[in-house]
Amino acid sequence: MKEPPNQRKRQTADSLSEIMNIDRLVHSPARLSILTYLFVVEEGDAVYLLNHTGLTWGNLSANVTRLQEAGYIEVVKEFKDKKPHTVLKLTDRGRHAFHEYQNTMKGLLNTKSLSSVSGGE
Amino acid sequence: MNTSDQKQIERRVFTSFFQAGFIEAFTGIFLLQLGLPALFSRSGFGDLESALLALPIALILLVVVFIVRRFVVIPRLGHVKFLPERRRRLSKLVLVPVLTLIAGVVVGYIFSENTSLRYTFVGQIPFSLMPIIVFSAAAYFLDMKRLYVYGVIVGLTFPLGKYLETIIVSRNALPAIILFTAFVFLGMAIVFLVASLRKYQEPEV
């Protein structure tokens, strides 16, 4: 059975209003990149993140601090061969936040919502 | 980003730790260890002497590889602990030396039963199958498709060398072709290493 046009418009508006609830801490490209590369491993050091995210030391440090303050990542500073070594790990909270973000974005960007906005369906 | 994208990212991260040419270097050293004793023994040295002459070369190369890996490559790549699923898969890599051992025992048994087989073209088939099986197992567990190709290249070296021996009637064709393949792999290792060093600069702290 075909949905009435008003109901469809309301559903689209509801799904798009979710964008206002999106986790902005995760949404930033630099932090999203950091979280993505920490999500696919158990833990990684700063050099690993620098290589894969393409961020500078300063930028990485600033964004890591924000994610650490939010409790999304755990930072362990240690010495390895008498050199400072920073190990980063996604916390359960961070993993959950990243997962939530993924689901929200998936919902927002799915073809049905977009095509109904553009009147394609 | 869906699950398959994440798997792709995880795979890319994992394989980036194997792009510095160490697999190629180990393959090259392994082939050197087969080619050099064969060359020495055909030049008049005994089997034991040939093996002892070739051993220091391999040991020196192995030490160089470990030093480069420890002090040059790893500090540039960083340290990562992979997810348990990947670690489980990696732990199955232990099957590779087990397979090598089993294949070696089978080949040894076949040759002990029929010594003349060793010098025939057909006798080279087990030598071809061994690297193909071993490299395929490594390719599967390491999730790296290029290792299948390496298995075929190393596998083809032995029958090709034997074939060349029969057509150009030179006793040195087999060791020569093994050594040529070894140098190709060592050359590839250097190219991969240089590319990796250019890609991953030493971090400035």
mmCIF file with all atom_site columns, N, CA and C in Angstrom, chain A residues 61-88:
data_model
loop_
_atom_site.group_PDB
_atom_site.id
_atom_site.type_symbol
_atom_site.label_atom_id
_atom_site.label_alt_id
_atom_site.label_comp_id
_atom_site.label_asym_id
_atom_site.label_entity_id
_atom_site.label_seq_id
_atom_site.pdbx_PDB_ins_code
_atom_site.Cartn_x
_atom_site.Cartn_y
_atom_site.Cartn_z
_atom_site.occupancy
_atom_site.B_iso_or_equiv
_atom_site.pdbx_formal_charge
_atom_site.auth_seq_id
_atom_site.auth_comp_id
_atom_site.auth_asym_id
_atom_site.auth_atom_id
_atom_site.pdbx_PDB_model_num
ATOM 1  N N  . SER A 1 61 ? 47.592 15.932 18.449 1.00 0.00 ? 61 SER A N  1
ATOM 2  C CA . SER A 1 61 ? 47.613 16.098 19.902 1.00 0.00 ? 61 SER A CA 1
ATOM 3  C C  . SER A 1 61 ? 46.358 16.819 20.398 1.00 0.00 ? 61 SER A C  1
ATOM 4  N N  . ALA A 1 62 ? 45.987 17.904 19.689 1.00 0.00 ? 62 ALA A N  1
ATOM 5  C CA . ALA A 1 62 ? 44.816 18.689 20.100 1.00 0.00 ? 62 ALA A CA 1
ATOM 6  C C  . ALA A 1 62 ? 43.538 17.842 20.039 1.00 0.00 ? 62 ALA A C  1
ATOM 7  N N  . ASN A 1 63 ? 43.393 17.094 18.950 1.00 0.00 ? 63 ASN A N  1
ATOM 8  C CA . ASN A 1 63 ? 42.177 16.289 18.786 1.00 0.00 ? 63 ASN A CA 1
ATOM 9  C C  . ASN A 1 63 ? 42.143 15.094 19.731 1.00 0.00 ? 63 ASN A C  1
ATOM 10 N N  . VAL A 1 64 ? 43.315 14.530 19.987 1.00 0.00 ? 64 VAL A N  1
ATOM 11 C CA . VAL A 1 64 ? 43.383 13.413 20.926 1.00 0.00 ? 64 VAL A CA 1
ATOM 12 C C  . VAL A 1 64 ? 42.979 13.892 22.320 1.00 0.00 ? 64 VAL A C  1
ATOM 13 N N  . THR A 1 65 ? 43.438 15.096 22.679 1.00 0.00 ? 65 THR A N  1
ATOM 14 C CA . THR A 1 65 ? 43.082 15.644 23.994 1.00 0.00 ? 65 THR A CA 1
ATOM 15 C C  . THR A 1 65 ? 41.561 15.796 24.121 1.00 0.00 ? 65 THR A C  1
ATOM 16 N N  . ARG A 1 66 ? 40.926 16.279 23.079 1.00 0.00 ? 66 ARG A N  1
ATOM 17 C CA . ARG A 1 66 ? 39.464 16.451 23.128 1.00 0.00 ? 66 ARG A CA 1
ATOM 18 C C  . ARG A 1 66 ? 38.751 15.106 23.269 1.00 0.00 ? 66 ARG A C  1
ATOM 19 N N  . LEU A 1 67 ? 39.238 14.130 22.527 1.00 0.00 ? 67 LEU A N  1
ATOM 20 C CA . LEU A 1 67 ? 38.609 12.802 22.594 1.00 0.00 ? 67 LEU A CA 1
ATOM 21 C C  . LEU A 1 67 ? 38.872 12.149 23.957 1.00 0.00 ? 67 LEU A C  1
ATOM 22 N N  . GLN A 1 68 ? 40.036 12.430 24.505 1.00 0.00 ? 68 GLN A N  1
ATOM 23 C CA . GLN A 1 68 ? 40.388 11.874 25.823 1.00 0.00 ? 68 GLN A CA 1
ATOM 24 C C  . GLN A 1 68 ? 39.503 12.513 26.896 1.00 0.00 ? 68 GLN A C  1
ATOM 25 N N  . GLU A 1 69 ? 39.312 13.816 26.790 1.00 0.00 ? 69 GLU A N  1
ATOM 26 C CA . GLU A 1 69 ? 38.473 14.527 27.766 1.00 0.00 ? 69 GLU A CA 1
ATOM 27 C C  . GLU A 1 69 ? 37.030 14.004 27.740 1.00 0.00 ? 69 GLU A C  1
ATOM 28 N N  . ALA A 1 70 ? 36.594 13.612 26.534 1.00 0.00 ? 70 ALA A N  1
ATOM 29 C CA . ALA A 1 70 ? 35.229 13.089 26.406 1.00 0.00 ? 70 ALA A CA 1
ATOM 30 C C  . ALA A 1 70 ? 35.136 11.633 26.849 1.00 0.00 ? 70 ALA A C  1
ATOM 31 N N  . GLY A 1 71 ? 36.274 11.046 27.149 1.00 0.00 ? 71 GLY A N  1
ATOM 32 C CA . GLY A 1 71 ? 36.293 9.633  27.586 1.00 0.00 ? 71 GLY A CA 1
ATOM 33 C C  . GLY A 1 71 ? 36.179 8.659  26.436 1.00 0.00 ? 71 GLY A C  1
ATOM 34 N N  . TYR A 1 72 ? 36.452 9.141  25.217 1.00 0.00 ? 72 TYR A N  1
ATOM 35 C CA . TYR A 1 72 ? 36.344 8.258  24.057 1.00 0.00 ? 72 TYR A CA 1
ATOM 36 C C  . TYR A 1 72 ? 37.621 7.451  23.828 1.00 0.00 ? 72 TYR A C  1
ATOM 37 N N  . ILE A 1 73 ? 38.740 8.036  24.219 1.00 0.00 ? 73 ILE A N  1
ATOM 38 C CA . ILE A 1 73 ? 39.984 7.278  24.063 1.00 0.00 ? 73 ILE A CA 1
ATOM 39 C C  . ILE A 1 73 ? 40.807 7.326  25.351 1.00 0.00 ? 73 ILE A C  1
ATOM 40 N N  . GLU A 1 74 ? 41.641 6.307  25.473 1.00 0.00 ? 74 GLU A N  1
ATOM 41 C CA . GLU A 1 74 ? 42.501 6.199  26.647 1.00 0.00 ? 74 GLU A CA 1
ATOM 42 C C  . GLU A 1 74 ? 43.943 6.408  26.148 1.00 0.00 ? 74 GLU A C  1
ATOM 43 N N  . VAL A 1 75 ? 44.673 7.266  26.833 1.00 0.00 ? 75 VAL A N  1
ATOM 44 C CA . VAL A 1 75 ? 46.044 7.548  26.393 1.00 0.00 ? 75 VAL A CA 1
ATOM 45 C C  . VAL A 1 75 ? 47.027 7.077  27.469 1.00 0.00 ? 75 VAL A C  1
ATOM 46 N N  . VAL A 1 76 ? 47.966 6.254  27.060 1.00 0.00 ? 76 VAL A N  1
ATOM 47 C CA . VAL A 1 76 ? 48.985 5.777  28.005 1.00 0.00 ? 76 VAL A CA 1
ATOM 48 C C  . VAL A 1 76 ? 50.346 6.288  27.534 1.00 0.00 ? 76 VAL A C  1
ATOM 49 N N  . LYS A 1 77 ? 51.001 7.072  28.399 1.00 0.00 ? 77 LYS A N  1
ATOM 50 C CA . LYS A 1 77 ? 52.336 7.576  28.034 1.00 0.00 ? 77 LYS A CA 1
ATOM 51 C C  . LYS A 1 77 ? 53.378 6.755  28.767 1.00 0.00 ? 77 LYS A C  1
ATOM 52 N N  . GLU A 1 78 ? 54.315 6.212  28.005 1.00 0.00 ? 78 GLU A N  1
ATOM 53 C CA . GLU A 1 78 ? 55.331 5.351  28.593 1.00 0.00 ? 78 GLU A CA 1
ATOM 54 C C  . GLU A 1 78 ? 56.679 5.624  27.922 1.00 0.00 ? 78 GLU A C  1
ATOM 55 N N  . PHE A 1 79 ? 57.704 4.950  28.388 1.00 0.00 ? 79 PHE A N  1
ATOM 56 C CA . PHE A 1 79 ? 59.021 5.068  27.756 1.00 0.00 ? 79 PHE A CA 1
ATOM 57 C C  . PHE A 1 79 ? 59.391 3.740  27.129 1.00 0.00 ? 79 PHE A C  1
ATOM 58 N N  . LYS A 1 80 ? 59.823 3.809  25.874 1.00 0.00 ? 80 LYS A N  1
ATOM 59 C CA . LYS A 1 80 ? 60.236 2.595  25.182 1.00 0.00 ? 80 LYS A CA 1
ATOM 60 C C  . LYS A 1 80 ? 61.630 2.862  24.632 1.00 0.00 ? 80 LYS A C  1
ATOM 61 N N  . ASP A 1 81 ? 62.604 2.057  25.007 1.00 0.00 ? 81 ASP A N  1
ATOM 62 C CA . ASP A 1 81 ? 64.001 2.292  24.623 1.00 0.00 ? 81 ASP A CA 1
ATOM 63 C C  . ASP A 1 81 ? 64.429 3.714  24.966 1.00 0.00 ? 81 ASP A C  1
ATOM 64 N N  . LYS A 1 82 ? 64.049 4.157  26.145 1.00 0.00 ? 82 LYS A N  1
ATOM 65 C CA . LYS A 1 82 ? 64.382 5.493  26.674 1.00 0.00 ? 82 LYS A CA 1
ATOM 66 C C  . LYS A 1 82 ? 63.778 6.627  25.844 1.00 0.00 ? 82 LYS A C  1
ATOM 67 N N  . LYS A 1 83 ? 62.782 6.327  25.039 1.00 0.00 ? 83 LYS A N  1
ATOM 68 C CA . LYS A 1 83 ? 62.117 7.375  24.252 1.00 0.00 ? 83 LYS A CA 1
ATOM 69 C C  . LYS A 1 83 ? 60.651 7.409  24.643 1.00 0.00 ? 83 LYS A C  1
ATOM 70 N N  . PRO A 1 84 ? 60.035 8.610  24.666 1.00 0.00 ? 84 PRO A N  1
ATOM 71 C CA . PRO A 1 84 ? 58.615 8.662  25.013 1.00 0.00 ? 84 PRO A CA 1
ATOM 72 C C  . PRO A 1 84 ? 57.757 7.955  23.957 1.00 0.00 ? 84 PRO A C  1
ATOM 73 N N  . HIS A 1 85 ? 56.769 7.233  24.428 1.00 0.00 ? 85 HIS A N  1
ATOM 74 C CA . HIS A 1 85 ? 55.931 6.434  23.526 1.00 0.00 ? 85 HIS A CA 1
ATOM 75 C C  . HIS A 1 85 ? 54.484 6.573  23.990 1.00 0.00 ? 85 HIS A C  1
ATOM 76 N N  . THR A 1 86 ? 53.635 7.046  23.112 1.00 0.00 ? 86 THR A N  1
ATOM 77 C CA . THR A 1 86 ? 52.235 7.270  23.475 1.00 0.00 ? 86 THR A CA 1
ATOM 78 C C  . THR A 1 86 ? 51.342 6.231  22.816 1.00 0.00 ? 86 THR A C  1
ATOM 79 N N  . VAL A 1 87 ? 50.637 5.476  23.634 1.00 0.00 ? 87 VAL A N  1
ATOM 80 C CA . VAL A 1 87 ? 49.735 4.442  23.115 1.00 0.00 ? 87 VAL A CA 1
ATOM 81 C C  . VAL A 1 87 ? 48.289 4.905  23.310 1.00 0.00 ? 87 VAL A C  1
ATOM 82 N N  . LEU A 1 88 ? 47.504 4.775  22.241 1.00 0.00 ? 88 LEU A N  1
ATOM 83 C CA . LEU A 1 88 ? 46.105 5.209  22.303 1.00 0.00 ? 88 LEU A CA 1
ATOM 84 C C  . LEU A 1 88 ? 45.173 4.025  22.083 1.00 0.00 ? 88 LEU A C  1
#
